[in-house]
Amino acid sequence: MHLEFYGGAGEVTGSCHILIVGGRRLLLDCGMIQGGAAPDERNRAPFPFDAAQVDAVVLSHAHIDHCGRLPLLRKRGFRGPVYTNPACRDLARILLADGAAMSERDAERVNRKREKAGDARRVEALYTLEDAMAAIELMRVVRYGKPAEVLPGVEVTFRDAGHILGSASVWLTLREDGVERRLVFSGDVGQYDSPILRDPETGPAADLVLMESTYGDRLHRSREATLEEFGGILRAARRDGGNVLIPAFAVGRTQEILYELAMHFEAWELGDWQVFLDSPMAIETSEVYWKHAELFDEEAQAWRARLRSLPPLPNLKLCRSPDESMAINRITNGAIVIAGSGMCTGGRIVHHLKHNLARPECDVVFSGFQAQGTLGRAIVDGRDYVRIHGSPVKVAARVHTLGGFSAHGDQRDLIRWHSGIPGRPPVWLVHGETAAAEGLRDALRGEGVRAEVAVPGATLDLAAVQPGIAH
Ligand SMILES: [Zn+2]
């Protein structure tokens, strides 16, 4: 009975761990590696195990760094079941289809370039839409709180992780040769008191916790301060004229922003704005969110019941077609435009930035982390000019960063979540950059918890872990 740390150990993306119980192999997540050195090459590299020998997968949530290589796993011979929450399957369908489209576009671009240069070599898309849908077909849904035997000797129970819709922490009971161990895989843990979603749940006592550490060394700005700032920006923007651009991540962040706009419709004087959700993927994702209102927290359920129909704002316009998106470019004043991508690396937000960034009366509101090398980061870093579609564009608009909208819990949230597990079991930290994982390790040790940072490729003998001992 052992656990091998693979992806997501020592870095934030590519979550994937292998559990071997009674000679069978179970994967915990099968995520895509994003960012860092040569991610495409690393994603294409052979798995450090035989895909055809994997018996089942447990999927914590639909973010691409947790499910993005499932199509590849299937393409390479995996045919077993993928256990996950129903809402996670609905979101994964959208995200994997988008990933396939991107991968096919990238491959086409490379091949066109090579053809022009007289290079006969061709690349294949990492996976196609067909591969993505075949992976979705393997998914078997399990609701929160309902134990399921996923392999002989392996029982799992999903609990709401409060991170994105359908996200789960997984409680596993493992039995082999009369030995029983209880393992918890945290998945990604959300913030407490965040809108729409319920607070992260915990469950019964365990022997060992495999825990994420994305923001393990940081504290987020409070939700109240963030909302106050957001409202202030919108009120000032209405007074000063111009448009407000919100680069948004399609899953989670967009729905939170729409929710906060609806909840503060009067207070933030939103009545005479036109609000545009300009992203087919974010629209589709929002529809999945509203469809699964049974997963909302109490406040959001009451709001949803009161409202009855969609969209959630009286002056919200959903822009699906490119024509509807381009029509926004003619508006110079009074438009709030929510469009992807969240880091401005592509998508419709880039066109809106091109039209508004040089205008001092406009505002750009970032709501999430901007990675090195992205257009979003260049704007946030305060550059005077940025390059858009090959041309320099002056940055004259006011630029704001809202700190409290993260889908991830911070150090305090992660420690609070862990303290909800009876016996305060020992922790192995994964899914965080080294500084974040070490920061959380030290904080947990300060609380008297035994904590280690997982090393990629290392194997942990679960039978040797002392059962039920709090340190
Ligand atoms: Zn996530």
Short mmCIF file of N, CA, C and O and ligand atoms in Angstrom, two decimals, residues 60-66 163-164 167 187-189 407-408 431, ligand 1:
data_model
loop_
_atom_site.label_atom_id
_atom_site.label_comp_id
_atom_site.label_asym_id
_atom_site.label_seq_id
_atom_site.Cartn_x
_atom_site.Cartn_y
_atom_site.Cartn_z
N SER A 60 -10.50 15.53 -8.39
CA SER A 60 -10.95 16.45 -7.33
C SER A 60 -11.77 17.61 -7.88
O SER A 60 -12.75 18.01 -7.27
N HIS A 61 -11.38 18.19 -9.02
CA HIS A 61 -12.18 19.27 -9.61
C HIS A 61 -11.76 19.54 -11.04
O HIS A 61 -10.81 18.96 -11.55
N ALA A 62 -12.50 20.46 -11.69
CA ALA A 62 -12.42 20.59 -13.16
C ALA A 62 -11.33 21.53 -13.65
O ALA A 62 -11.17 21.69 -14.86
N HIS A 63 -10.60 22.21 -12.78
CA HIS A 63 -9.53 23.06 -13.28
C HIS A 63 -8.56 22.22 -14.10
O HIS A 63 -8.24 21.08 -13.74
N ILE A 64 -8.04 22.84 -15.17
CA ILE A 64 -7.27 22.09 -16.16
C ILE A 64 -5.95 21.54 -15.57
O ILE A 64 -5.46 20.51 -16.01
N ASP A 65 -5.44 22.19 -14.51
CA ASP A 65 -4.22 21.66 -13.89
C ASP A 65 -4.54 20.46 -12.98
O ASP A 65 -3.64 19.90 -12.36
N HIS A 66 -5.81 20.05 -12.96
CA HIS A 66 -6.19 18.82 -12.23
C HIS A 66 -6.76 17.75 -13.16
O HIS A 66 -6.67 16.57 -12.86
N HIS A 163 -13.98 25.44 -3.52
CA HIS A 163 -12.94 26.09 -4.35
C HIS A 163 -13.54 26.59 -5.66
O HIS A 163 -13.48 27.78 -5.97
N ILE A 164 -14.12 25.69 -6.46
CA ILE A 164 -14.99 26.05 -7.57
C ILE A 164 -16.19 25.11 -7.48
O ILE A 164 -16.17 24.15 -6.70
N SER A 167 -16.08 21.19 -6.71
CA SER A 167 -14.73 20.82 -6.26
C SER A 167 -14.82 19.97 -4.99
O SER A 167 -15.73 20.14 -4.19
N GLY A 187 -7.36 18.11 -2.60
CA GLY A 187 -7.69 18.84 -3.83
C GLY A 187 -7.29 20.29 -3.61
O GLY A 187 -6.36 20.55 -2.84
N ASP A 188 -7.98 21.26 -4.22
CA ASP A 188 -7.74 22.67 -3.92
C ASP A 188 -8.80 23.14 -2.93
O ASP A 188 -9.98 22.91 -3.14
N VAL A 189 -8.35 23.79 -1.87
CA VAL A 189 -9.27 24.22 -0.81
C VAL A 189 -9.60 25.70 -1.02
O VAL A 189 -8.70 26.52 -1.22
N ALA A 407 -9.81 31.99 -5.57
CA ALA A 407 -10.57 30.76 -5.36
C ALA A 407 -9.86 29.86 -4.35
O ALA A 407 -10.40 28.87 -3.89
N HIS A 408 -8.61 30.21 -4.01
CA HIS A 408 -7.82 29.40 -3.08
C HIS A 408 -7.83 30.01 -1.69
O HIS A 408 -7.72 31.22 -1.53
N HIS A 431 1.31 20.61 -4.43
CA HIS A 431 0.62 21.65 -5.17
C HIS A 431 0.93 23.06 -4.65
O HIS A 431 0.03 23.85 -4.37
ZN ZN B 1 -8.17 24.53 -8.75
#
